[in-house]
Short mmCIF file of C-alpha atoms in Angstrom, two decimals:
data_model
loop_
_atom_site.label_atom_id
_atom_site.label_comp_id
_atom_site.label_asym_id
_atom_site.label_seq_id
_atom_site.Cartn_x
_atom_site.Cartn_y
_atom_site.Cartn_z
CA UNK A 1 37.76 -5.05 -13.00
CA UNK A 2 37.50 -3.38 -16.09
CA UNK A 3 37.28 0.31 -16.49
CA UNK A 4 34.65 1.69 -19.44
CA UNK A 5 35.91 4.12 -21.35
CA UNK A 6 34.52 8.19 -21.07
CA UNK A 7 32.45 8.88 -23.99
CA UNK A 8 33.71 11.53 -26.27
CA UNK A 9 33.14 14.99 -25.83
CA UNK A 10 32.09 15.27 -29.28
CA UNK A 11 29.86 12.32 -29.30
CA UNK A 12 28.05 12.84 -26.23
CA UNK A 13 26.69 16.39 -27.31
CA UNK A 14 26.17 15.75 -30.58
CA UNK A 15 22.64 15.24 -31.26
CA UNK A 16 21.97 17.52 -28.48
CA UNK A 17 23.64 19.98 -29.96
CA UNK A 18 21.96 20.02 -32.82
CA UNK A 19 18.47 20.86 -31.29
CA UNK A 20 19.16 23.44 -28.46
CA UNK A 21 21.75 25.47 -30.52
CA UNK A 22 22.04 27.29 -33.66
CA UNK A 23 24.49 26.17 -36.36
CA UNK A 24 26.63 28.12 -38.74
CA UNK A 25 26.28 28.34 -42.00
CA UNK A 26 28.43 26.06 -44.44
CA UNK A 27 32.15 28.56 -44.99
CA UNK A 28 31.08 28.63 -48.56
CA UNK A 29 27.88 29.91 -48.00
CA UNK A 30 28.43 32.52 -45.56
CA UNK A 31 31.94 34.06 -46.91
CA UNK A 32 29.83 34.61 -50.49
CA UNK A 33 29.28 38.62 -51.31
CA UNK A 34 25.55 37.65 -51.22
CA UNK A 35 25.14 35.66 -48.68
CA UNK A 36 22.53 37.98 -47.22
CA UNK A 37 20.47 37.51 -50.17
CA UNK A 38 20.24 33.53 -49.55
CA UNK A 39 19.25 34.51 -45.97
CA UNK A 40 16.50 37.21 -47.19
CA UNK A 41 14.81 34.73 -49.77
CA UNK A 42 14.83 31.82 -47.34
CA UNK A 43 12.83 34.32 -44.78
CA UNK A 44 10.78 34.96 -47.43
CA UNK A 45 9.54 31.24 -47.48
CA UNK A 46 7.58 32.20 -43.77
CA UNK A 47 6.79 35.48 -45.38
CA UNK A 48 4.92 34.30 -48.69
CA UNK A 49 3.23 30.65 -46.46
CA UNK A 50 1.81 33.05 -43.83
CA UNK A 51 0.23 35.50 -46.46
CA UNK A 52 -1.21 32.55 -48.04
CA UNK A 53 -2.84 30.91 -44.90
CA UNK A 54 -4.27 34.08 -44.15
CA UNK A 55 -6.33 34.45 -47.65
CA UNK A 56 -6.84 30.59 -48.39
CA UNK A 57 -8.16 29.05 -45.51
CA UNK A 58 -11.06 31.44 -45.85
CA UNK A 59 -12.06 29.55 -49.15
CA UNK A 60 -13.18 26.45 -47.10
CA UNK A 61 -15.66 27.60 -45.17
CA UNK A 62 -18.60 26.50 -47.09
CA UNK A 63 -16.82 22.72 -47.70
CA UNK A 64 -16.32 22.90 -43.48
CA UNK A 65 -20.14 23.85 -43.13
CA UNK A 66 -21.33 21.15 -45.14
CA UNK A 67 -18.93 18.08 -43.98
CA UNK A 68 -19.33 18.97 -39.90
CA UNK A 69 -22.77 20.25 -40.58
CA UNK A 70 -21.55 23.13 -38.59
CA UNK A 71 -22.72 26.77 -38.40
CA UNK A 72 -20.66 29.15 -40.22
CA UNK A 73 -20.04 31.38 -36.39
CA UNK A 74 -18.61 27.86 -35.48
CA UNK A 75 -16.13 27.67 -38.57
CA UNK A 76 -15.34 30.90 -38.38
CA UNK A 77 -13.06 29.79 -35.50
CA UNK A 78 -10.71 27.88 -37.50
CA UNK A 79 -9.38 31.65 -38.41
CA UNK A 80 -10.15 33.16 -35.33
CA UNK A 81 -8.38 30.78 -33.00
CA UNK A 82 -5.36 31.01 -35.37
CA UNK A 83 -5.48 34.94 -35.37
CA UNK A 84 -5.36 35.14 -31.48
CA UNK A 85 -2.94 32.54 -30.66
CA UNK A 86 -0.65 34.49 -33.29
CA UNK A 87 -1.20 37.54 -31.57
CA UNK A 88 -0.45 36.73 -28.00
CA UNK A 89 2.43 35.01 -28.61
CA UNK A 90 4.73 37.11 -31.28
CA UNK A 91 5.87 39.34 -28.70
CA UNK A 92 6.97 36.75 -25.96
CA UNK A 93 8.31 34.34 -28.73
CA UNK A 94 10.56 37.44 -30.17
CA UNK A 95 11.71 37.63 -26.73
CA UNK A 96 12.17 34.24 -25.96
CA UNK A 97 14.30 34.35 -29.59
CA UNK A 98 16.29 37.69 -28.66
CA UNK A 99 17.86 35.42 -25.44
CA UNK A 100 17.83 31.90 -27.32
CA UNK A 101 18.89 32.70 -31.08
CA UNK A 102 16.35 33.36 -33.63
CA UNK A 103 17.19 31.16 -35.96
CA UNK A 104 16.99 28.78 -33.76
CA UNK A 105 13.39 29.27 -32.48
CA UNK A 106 12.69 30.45 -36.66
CA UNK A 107 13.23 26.45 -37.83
CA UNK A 108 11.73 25.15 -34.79
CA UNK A 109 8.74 27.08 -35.62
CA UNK A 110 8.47 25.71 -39.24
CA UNK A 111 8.67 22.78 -37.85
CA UNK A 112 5.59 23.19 -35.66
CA UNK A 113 3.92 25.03 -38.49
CA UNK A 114 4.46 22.38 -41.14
CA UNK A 115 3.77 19.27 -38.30
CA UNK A 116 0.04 21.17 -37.74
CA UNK A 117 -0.35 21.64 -41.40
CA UNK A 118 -0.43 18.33 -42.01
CA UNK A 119 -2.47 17.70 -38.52
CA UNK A 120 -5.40 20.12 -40.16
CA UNK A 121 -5.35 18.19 -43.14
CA UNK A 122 -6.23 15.08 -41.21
CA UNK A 123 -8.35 16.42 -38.70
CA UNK A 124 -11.70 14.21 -38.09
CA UNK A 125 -13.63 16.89 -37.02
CA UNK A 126 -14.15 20.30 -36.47
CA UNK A 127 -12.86 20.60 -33.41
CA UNK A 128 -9.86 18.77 -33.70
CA UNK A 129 -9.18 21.27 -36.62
CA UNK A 130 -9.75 24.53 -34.48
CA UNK A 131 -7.17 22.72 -31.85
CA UNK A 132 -4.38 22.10 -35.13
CA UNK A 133 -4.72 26.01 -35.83
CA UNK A 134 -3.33 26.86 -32.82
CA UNK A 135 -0.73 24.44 -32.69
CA UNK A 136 -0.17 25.84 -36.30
CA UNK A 137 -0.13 29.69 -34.96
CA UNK A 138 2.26 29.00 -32.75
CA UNK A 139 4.51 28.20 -34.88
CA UNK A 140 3.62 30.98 -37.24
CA UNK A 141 4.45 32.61 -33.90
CA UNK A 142 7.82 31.67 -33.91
CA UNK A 143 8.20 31.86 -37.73
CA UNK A 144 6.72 35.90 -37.82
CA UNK A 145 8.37 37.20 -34.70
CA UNK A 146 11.99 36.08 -35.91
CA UNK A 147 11.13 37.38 -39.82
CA UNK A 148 12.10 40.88 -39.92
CA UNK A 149 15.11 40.32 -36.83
CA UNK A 150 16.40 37.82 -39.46
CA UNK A 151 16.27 40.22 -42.67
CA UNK A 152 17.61 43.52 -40.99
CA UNK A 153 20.22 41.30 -38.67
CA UNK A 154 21.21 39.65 -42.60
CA UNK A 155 21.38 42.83 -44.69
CA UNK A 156 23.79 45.79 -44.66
CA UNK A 157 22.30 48.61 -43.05
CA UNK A 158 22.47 50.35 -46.84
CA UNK A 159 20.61 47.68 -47.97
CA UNK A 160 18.19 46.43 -45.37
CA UNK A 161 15.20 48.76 -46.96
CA UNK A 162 15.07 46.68 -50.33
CA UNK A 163 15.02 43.59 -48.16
CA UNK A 164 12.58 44.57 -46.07
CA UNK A 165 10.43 45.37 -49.38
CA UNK A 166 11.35 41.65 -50.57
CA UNK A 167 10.13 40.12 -47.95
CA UNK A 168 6.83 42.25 -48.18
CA UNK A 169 6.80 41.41 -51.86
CA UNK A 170 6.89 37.46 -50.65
CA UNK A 171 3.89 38.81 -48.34
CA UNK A 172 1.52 40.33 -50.76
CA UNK A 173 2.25 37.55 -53.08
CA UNK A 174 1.48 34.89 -51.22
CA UNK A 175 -1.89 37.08 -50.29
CA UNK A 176 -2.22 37.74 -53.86
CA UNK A 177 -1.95 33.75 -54.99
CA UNK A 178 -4.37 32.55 -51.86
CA UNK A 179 -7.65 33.21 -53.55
CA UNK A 180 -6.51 31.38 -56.92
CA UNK A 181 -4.96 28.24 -55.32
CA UNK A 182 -7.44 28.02 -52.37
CA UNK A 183 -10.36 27.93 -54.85
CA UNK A 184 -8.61 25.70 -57.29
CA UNK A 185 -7.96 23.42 -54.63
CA UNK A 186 -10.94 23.28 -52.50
CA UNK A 187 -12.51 22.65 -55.87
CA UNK A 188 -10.65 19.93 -57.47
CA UNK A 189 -9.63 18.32 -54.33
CA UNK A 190 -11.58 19.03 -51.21
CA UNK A 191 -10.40 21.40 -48.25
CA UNK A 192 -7.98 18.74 -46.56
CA UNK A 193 -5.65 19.96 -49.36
CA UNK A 194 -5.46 23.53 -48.06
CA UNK A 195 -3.56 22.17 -45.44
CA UNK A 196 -1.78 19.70 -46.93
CA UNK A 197 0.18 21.94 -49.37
CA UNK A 198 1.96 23.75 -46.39
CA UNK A 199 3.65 20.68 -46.05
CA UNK A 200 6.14 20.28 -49.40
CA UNK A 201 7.06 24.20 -48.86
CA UNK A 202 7.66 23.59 -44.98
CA UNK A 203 9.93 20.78 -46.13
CA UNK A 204 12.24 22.73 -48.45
CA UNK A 205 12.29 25.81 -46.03
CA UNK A 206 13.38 23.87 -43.09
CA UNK A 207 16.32 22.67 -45.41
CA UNK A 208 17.54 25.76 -46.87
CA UNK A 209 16.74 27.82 -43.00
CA UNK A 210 19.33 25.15 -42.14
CA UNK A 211 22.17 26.19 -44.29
CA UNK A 212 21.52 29.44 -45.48
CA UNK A 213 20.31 31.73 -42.88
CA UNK A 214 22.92 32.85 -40.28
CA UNK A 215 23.48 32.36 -36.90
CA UNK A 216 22.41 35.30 -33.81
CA UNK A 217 25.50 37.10 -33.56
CA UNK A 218 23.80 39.52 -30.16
CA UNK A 219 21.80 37.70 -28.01
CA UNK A 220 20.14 39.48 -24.83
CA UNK A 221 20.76 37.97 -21.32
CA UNK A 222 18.05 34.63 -20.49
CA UNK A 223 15.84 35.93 -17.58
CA UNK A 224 12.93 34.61 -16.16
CA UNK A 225 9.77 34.56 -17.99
CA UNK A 226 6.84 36.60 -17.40
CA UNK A 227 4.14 34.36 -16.79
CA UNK A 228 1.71 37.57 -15.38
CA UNK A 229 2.55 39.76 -18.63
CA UNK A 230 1.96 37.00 -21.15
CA UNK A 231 -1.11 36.37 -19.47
CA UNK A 232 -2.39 39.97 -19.41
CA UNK A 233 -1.52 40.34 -22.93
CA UNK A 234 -3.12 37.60 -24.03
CA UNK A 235 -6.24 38.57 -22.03
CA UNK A 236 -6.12 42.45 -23.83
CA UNK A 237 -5.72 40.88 -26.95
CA UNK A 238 -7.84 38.11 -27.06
CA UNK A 239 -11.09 40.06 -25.65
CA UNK A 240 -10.42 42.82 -28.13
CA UNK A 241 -10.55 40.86 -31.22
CA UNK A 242 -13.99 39.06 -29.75
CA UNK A 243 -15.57 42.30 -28.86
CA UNK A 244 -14.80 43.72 -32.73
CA UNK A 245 -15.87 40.32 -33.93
CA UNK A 246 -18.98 39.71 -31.63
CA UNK A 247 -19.45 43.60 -33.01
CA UNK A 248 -19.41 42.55 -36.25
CA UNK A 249 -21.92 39.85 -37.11
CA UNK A 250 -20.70 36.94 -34.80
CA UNK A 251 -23.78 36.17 -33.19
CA UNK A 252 -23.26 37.45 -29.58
CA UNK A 253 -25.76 39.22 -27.02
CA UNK A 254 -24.89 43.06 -27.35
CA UNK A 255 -23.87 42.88 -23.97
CA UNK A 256 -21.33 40.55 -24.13
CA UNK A 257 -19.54 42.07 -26.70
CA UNK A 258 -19.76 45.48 -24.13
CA UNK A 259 -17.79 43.63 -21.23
CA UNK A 260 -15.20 42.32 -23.89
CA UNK A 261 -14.27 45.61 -24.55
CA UNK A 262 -14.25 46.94 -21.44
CA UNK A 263 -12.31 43.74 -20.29
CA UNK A 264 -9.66 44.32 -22.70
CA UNK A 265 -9.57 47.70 -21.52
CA UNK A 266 -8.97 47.00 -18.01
CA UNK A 267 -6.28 44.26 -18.87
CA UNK A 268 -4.27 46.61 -21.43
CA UNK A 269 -4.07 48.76 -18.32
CA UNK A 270 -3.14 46.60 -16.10
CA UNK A 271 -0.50 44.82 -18.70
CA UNK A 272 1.04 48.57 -19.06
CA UNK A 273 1.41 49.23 -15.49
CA UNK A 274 2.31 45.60 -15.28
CA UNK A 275 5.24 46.32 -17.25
CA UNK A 276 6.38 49.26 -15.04
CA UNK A 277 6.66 47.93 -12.27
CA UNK A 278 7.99 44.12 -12.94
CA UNK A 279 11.95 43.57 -12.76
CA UNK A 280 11.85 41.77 -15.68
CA UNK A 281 9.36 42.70 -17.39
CA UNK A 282 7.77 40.41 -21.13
CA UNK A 283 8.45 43.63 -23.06
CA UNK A 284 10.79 46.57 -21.96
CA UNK A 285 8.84 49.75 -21.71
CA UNK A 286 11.47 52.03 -23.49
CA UNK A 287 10.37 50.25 -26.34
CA UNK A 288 6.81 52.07 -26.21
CA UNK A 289 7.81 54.82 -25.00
CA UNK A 290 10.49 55.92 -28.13
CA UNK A 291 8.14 58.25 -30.36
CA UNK A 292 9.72 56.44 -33.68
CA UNK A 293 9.16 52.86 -32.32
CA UNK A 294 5.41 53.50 -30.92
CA UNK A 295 4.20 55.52 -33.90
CA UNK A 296 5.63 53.65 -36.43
CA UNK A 297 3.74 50.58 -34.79
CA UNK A 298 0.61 52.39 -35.07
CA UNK A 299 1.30 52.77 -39.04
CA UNK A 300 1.84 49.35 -39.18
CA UNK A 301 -1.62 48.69 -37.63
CA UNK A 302 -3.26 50.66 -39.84
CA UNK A 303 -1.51 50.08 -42.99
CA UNK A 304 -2.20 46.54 -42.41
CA UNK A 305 -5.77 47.95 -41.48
CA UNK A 306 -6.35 49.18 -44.97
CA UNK A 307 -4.61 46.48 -46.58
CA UNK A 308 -6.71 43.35 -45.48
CA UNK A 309 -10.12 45.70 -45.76
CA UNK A 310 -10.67 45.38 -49.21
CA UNK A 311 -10.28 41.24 -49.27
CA UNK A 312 -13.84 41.55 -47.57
CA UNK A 313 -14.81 44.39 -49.18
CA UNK A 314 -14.32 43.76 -52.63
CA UNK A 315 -16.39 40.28 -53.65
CA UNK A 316 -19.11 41.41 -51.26
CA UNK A 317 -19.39 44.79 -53.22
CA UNK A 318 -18.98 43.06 -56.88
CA UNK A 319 -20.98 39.68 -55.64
CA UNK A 320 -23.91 41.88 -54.41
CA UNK A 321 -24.03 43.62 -57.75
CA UNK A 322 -24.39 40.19 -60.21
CA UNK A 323 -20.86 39.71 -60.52
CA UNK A 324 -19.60 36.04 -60.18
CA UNK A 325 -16.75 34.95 -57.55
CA UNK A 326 -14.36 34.33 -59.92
CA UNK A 327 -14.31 37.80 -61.05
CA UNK A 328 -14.35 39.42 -57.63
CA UNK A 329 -11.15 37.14 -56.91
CA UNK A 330 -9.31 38.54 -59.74
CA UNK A 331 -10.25 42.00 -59.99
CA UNK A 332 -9.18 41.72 -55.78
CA UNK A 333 -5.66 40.30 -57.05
CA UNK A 334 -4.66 43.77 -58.11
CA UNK A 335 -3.99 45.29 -54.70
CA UNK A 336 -1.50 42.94 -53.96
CA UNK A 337 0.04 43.00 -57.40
CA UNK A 338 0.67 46.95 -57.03
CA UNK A 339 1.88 46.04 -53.50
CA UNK A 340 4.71 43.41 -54.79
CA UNK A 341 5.75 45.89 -57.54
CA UNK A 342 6.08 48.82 -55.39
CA UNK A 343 7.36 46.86 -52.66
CA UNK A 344 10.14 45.58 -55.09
CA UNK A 345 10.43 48.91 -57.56
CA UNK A 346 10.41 51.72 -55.42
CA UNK A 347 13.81 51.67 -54.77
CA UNK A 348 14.98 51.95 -58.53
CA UNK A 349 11.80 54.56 -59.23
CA UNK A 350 11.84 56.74 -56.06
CA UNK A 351 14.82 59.45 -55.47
CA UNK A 352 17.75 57.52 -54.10
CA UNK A 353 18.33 60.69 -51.12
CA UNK A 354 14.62 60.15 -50.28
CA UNK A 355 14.16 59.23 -47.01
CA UNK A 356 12.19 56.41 -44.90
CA UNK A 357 9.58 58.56 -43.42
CA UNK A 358 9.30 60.98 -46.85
CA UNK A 359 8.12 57.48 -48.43
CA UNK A 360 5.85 57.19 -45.50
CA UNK A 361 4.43 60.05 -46.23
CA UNK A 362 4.32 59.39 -50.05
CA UNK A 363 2.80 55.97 -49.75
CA UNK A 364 0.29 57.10 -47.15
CA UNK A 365 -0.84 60.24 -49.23
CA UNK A 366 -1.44 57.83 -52.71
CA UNK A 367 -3.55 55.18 -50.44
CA UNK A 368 -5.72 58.53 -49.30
CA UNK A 369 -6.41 59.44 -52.70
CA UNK A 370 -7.03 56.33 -54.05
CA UNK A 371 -9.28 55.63 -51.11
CA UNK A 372 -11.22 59.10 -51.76
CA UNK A 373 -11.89 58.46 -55.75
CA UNK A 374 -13.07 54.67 -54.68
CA UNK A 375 -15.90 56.73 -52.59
CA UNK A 376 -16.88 58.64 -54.78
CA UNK A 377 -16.54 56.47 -58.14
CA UNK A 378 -19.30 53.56 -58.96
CA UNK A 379 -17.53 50.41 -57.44
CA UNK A 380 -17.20 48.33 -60.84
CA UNK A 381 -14.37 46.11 -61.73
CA UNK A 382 -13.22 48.50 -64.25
CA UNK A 383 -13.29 51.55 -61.75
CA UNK A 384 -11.47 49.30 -58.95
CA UNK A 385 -8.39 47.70 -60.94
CA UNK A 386 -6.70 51.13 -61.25
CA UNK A 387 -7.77 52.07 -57.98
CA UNK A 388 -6.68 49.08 -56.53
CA UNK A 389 -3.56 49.06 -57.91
CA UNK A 390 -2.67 52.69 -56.85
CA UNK A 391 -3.69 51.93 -52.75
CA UNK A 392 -1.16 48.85 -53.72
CA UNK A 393 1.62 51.08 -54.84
CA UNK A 394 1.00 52.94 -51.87
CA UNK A 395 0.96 50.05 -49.38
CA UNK A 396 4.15 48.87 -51.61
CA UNK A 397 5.77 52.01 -50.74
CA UNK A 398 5.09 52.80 -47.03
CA UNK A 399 4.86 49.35 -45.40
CA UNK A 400 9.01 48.54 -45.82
CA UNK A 401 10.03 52.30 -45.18
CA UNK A 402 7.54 52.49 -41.91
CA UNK A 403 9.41 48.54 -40.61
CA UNK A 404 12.72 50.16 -41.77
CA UNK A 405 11.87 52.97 -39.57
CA UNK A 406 11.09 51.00 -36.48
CA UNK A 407 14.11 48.49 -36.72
CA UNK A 408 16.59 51.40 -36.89
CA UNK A 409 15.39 53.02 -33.87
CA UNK A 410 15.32 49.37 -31.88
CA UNK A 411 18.89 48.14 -30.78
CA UNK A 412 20.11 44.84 -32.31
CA UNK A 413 19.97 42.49 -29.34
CA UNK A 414 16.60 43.56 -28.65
CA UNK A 415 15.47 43.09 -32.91
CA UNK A 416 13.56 39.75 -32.17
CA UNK A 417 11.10 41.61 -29.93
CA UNK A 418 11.26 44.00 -32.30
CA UNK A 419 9.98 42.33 -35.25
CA UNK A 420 7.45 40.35 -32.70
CA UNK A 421 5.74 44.32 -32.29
CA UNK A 422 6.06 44.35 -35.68
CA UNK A 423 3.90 41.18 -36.65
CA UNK A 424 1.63 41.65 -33.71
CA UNK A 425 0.67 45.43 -35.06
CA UNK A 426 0.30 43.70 -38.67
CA UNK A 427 -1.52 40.93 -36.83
CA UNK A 428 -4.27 43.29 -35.24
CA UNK A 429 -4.63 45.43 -38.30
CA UNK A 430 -5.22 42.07 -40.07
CA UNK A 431 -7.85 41.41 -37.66
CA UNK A 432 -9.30 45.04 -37.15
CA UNK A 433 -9.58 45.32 -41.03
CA UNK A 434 -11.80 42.62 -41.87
CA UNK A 435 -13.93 43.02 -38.71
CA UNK A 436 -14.33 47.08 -39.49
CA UNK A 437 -15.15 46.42 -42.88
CA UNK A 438 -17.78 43.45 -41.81
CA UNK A 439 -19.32 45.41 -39.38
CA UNK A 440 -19.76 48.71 -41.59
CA UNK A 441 -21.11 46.01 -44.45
CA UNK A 442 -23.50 44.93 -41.26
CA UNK A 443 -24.59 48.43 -39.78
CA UNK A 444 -25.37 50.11 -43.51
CA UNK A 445 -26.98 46.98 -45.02
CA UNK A 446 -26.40 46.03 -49.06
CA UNK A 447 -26.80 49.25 -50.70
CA UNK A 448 -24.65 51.55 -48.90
CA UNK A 449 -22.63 48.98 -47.21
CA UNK A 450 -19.50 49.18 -49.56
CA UNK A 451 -19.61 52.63 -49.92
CA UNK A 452 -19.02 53.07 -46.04
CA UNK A 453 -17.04 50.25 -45.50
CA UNK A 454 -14.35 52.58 -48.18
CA UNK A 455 -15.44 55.88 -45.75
CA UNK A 456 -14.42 53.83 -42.74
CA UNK A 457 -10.66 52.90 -44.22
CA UNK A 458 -10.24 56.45 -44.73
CA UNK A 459 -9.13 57.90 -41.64
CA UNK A 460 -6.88 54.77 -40.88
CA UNK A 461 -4.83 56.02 -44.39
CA UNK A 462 -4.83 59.39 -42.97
CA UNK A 463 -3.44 57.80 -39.66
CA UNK A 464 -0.59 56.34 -41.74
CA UNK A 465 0.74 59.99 -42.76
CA UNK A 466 -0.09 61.50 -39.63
CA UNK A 467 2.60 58.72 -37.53
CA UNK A 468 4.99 59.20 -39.99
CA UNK A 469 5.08 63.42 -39.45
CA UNK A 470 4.65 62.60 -35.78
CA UNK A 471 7.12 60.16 -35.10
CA UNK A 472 9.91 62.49 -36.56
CA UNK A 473 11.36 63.67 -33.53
CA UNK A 474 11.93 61.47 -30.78
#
């Protein structure tokens, strides 16, 4: 009888290989003097398409109204179910990444991003289009919570501030571009195509995440998951962004939007003493409780806070004045311009001695001022380019300093849940900004409403300063 030969080693773990583990970079890639800089503009690829699904999809609304003859509290979903899928899972997905490799878990989440993309485009109805945006977040998810582990892992430590501020630069562009290419396309060729241009860029990144970022050199130990903390911190999240949005024009009984708050109350308490007590727990405590690490995560919050206010701010204050859409949309592109530039710049322009939390400071203290004129000053495209562009240049300044801050003070093997607190404070400033700045548009009615809605963003810039002073000693 005839004996069959043993397959090869090789052979028989090829292919499966190549999906549950993370390959190395090509030898003549990763033995280049900037090798890190192939690594930071291929993270930038996540960077610059999450930015740009965040300000785009808005631009379809209307064209979703009319073909699903929907309401516009029932399209408002396709952004809300994205937002708070994206912020339950960054922290669990950085974790999952910390134990499995992150760039691992960042292509697989491309992957899923660029696979929903093209499911949104083709989605038959409105409901199969809400269901696509989650799929989508989660792989945003998984894209987000490995993005800043990948640039501060890639960079030397000299170095890793001007990456961080490349990578915001990819972020405020992509924010900056999503108004002009989401009405150019919606108009020219329907909302399908919002969608559907994910899918070339998704393409290219998957290719170059391939062979130019690098492999996790510290991984923390696999343990088992925590099923009860995801769940409570989904629950906390999820409830909180309803309440603020039920708060702020979604049209909810003013009761209901009560127990959502006081839901997520009792479930961020119970996630926090959750945490204390489990043996393993979805995010380590001693994260939190470091002064640097939970202060500079409440400057993230509310620099993101102030950043995403103005996108609803400024066409409703220009639009209610006679102003046409077109005009709101550019005069709003100059925030993110002054963000990319100082996010880019301040390295060459500020002292080279200065350090992270004096920029903090500085960037805080020029988005306070510029808030304060805006206040005061008639709210006219001429009066808010310059003013726009200075709470840019401050935004530019503070937002890579602050995440340079935070990843310094977080060990390396733990950097994937890092950046997951990261994205997930960006993520509910995102979502805190617009729905502060709706429901102060709401409570104060046309007239005042944009003056107020300015007022409100105040105190969050002052926040900004305040967590960089406080967070100075641990």
């Amino acid at each position: 009888m005839s004996r069959r030969p043993a397959p090869h080693p090789s052979r028989s773990r090829t292919w499966p290989a190549a999906l549950t583990e993370e390959r190395a970079r090509p030898r003549r890639i990763r033995e280049r003097p900037g090798a890190w800089r192939l690594a930071v503009v291929t993270v930038c690829f996540g960077a610059f398409m999450g930015q740009l699904d965040a300000s785009i999809v808005t631009l379809t609304y209307r064209s979703l109204s009319s073909e699903f003859h929907a309401s516009m509290a029932a399209v408002e979903w396709v952004s809300l179910s994205y937002l708070l899928t994206l912020v339950a899972l960054l922290v669990p997905v950085g974790r999952i990444s910390d134990a499995r490799g992150r760039k691992l878990l960042y292509l697989y989440g491309f992957a899923l991003f660029t696979a929903a993309s093209a499911a949104c485009g083709l989605a038959p109805s409105l409901a199969a289009l809400v269901g696509a945006r989650v799929v989508q977040a989660a792989g945003a998810a998984m894209m987000q919570s490995n993005s800043v582990a990948l640039v501060t892992t890639s960079a030397p430590r000299g170095r890793m501030r001007a990456a961080l501020g490349v990578q915001a630069a990819a972020q405020a562009l992509g924010l900056a571009l999503g108004p002009t290419v989401g009405g150019a396309l919606v108009s020219a060729f329907g909302w399908r195509w919002v969608f559907a241009v994910n899918v070339p860029v998704g393409v290219v990144a998957l290719v170059a995440g391939h062979y130019l970022l690098p492999r996790t050199r510290s991984r923390t130990a696999a343990a088992r998951f925590d099923r009860v903390g995801l769940a409570l911190l989904a629950a906390t999240t999820t409830a909180l962004l309803l309440g603020v949005s039920g708060a702020s024009g979604l049209p909810f009984p003013w009761w209901t939007v009560v127990v959502l708050l006081l839901l997520a109350g009792v479930a961020g308490a119970a996630l926090w003493r959750h945490l204390g007590r489990s043996e393993r727990p979805l995010l380590d405590p001693a994260l939190l409780r470091c002064r640097t690490v939970a202060t500079g995560l409440g400057g993230a919050l509310c620099d993101y806070l102030v950043l995403f206010g103005p996108l609803v701010l400024v066409p409703a204050a220009l639009t209610s004045a006679g102003s046409s859409e077109l005009v709101a949309g550019l005069v709003l592109t100059a925030l993110p311009a002054g963000f990319a530039l100082a996010a880019t710049c301040a390295d060459r322009a500020l002292p080279r001695g200065m350090p992270d939390r004096g920029r903090c400071l500085l960037g805080a203290g020029v988005c306070v001022a510029a808030l304060v004129v805006m206040a005061v000053l008639p709210l006219t495209p001429v009066v808010l380019v310059p003013l726009l562009v200075l709470l840019g240049l401050g935004l530019g300044v503070y937002t890579p300093a602050n995440n340079a801050v935070i990843m310094t003070a977080i060990p390396t093997s733990s950097s994937g849940t890092g950046g997951g607190l990261v994205n997930m404070a960006r993520g509910l400033g995102t979502a805190l900004g617009i729905a502060l700045v709706t429901l102060a548009l709401h409570l104060s009615g046309a007239g005042g409403g944009p003056r107020w809605a300015v007022v409100a963003l105040v105190p969050f810039a002052v926040v900004m300063g305040v967590a960089a002073g406080v967070g100075r000693r641990r």
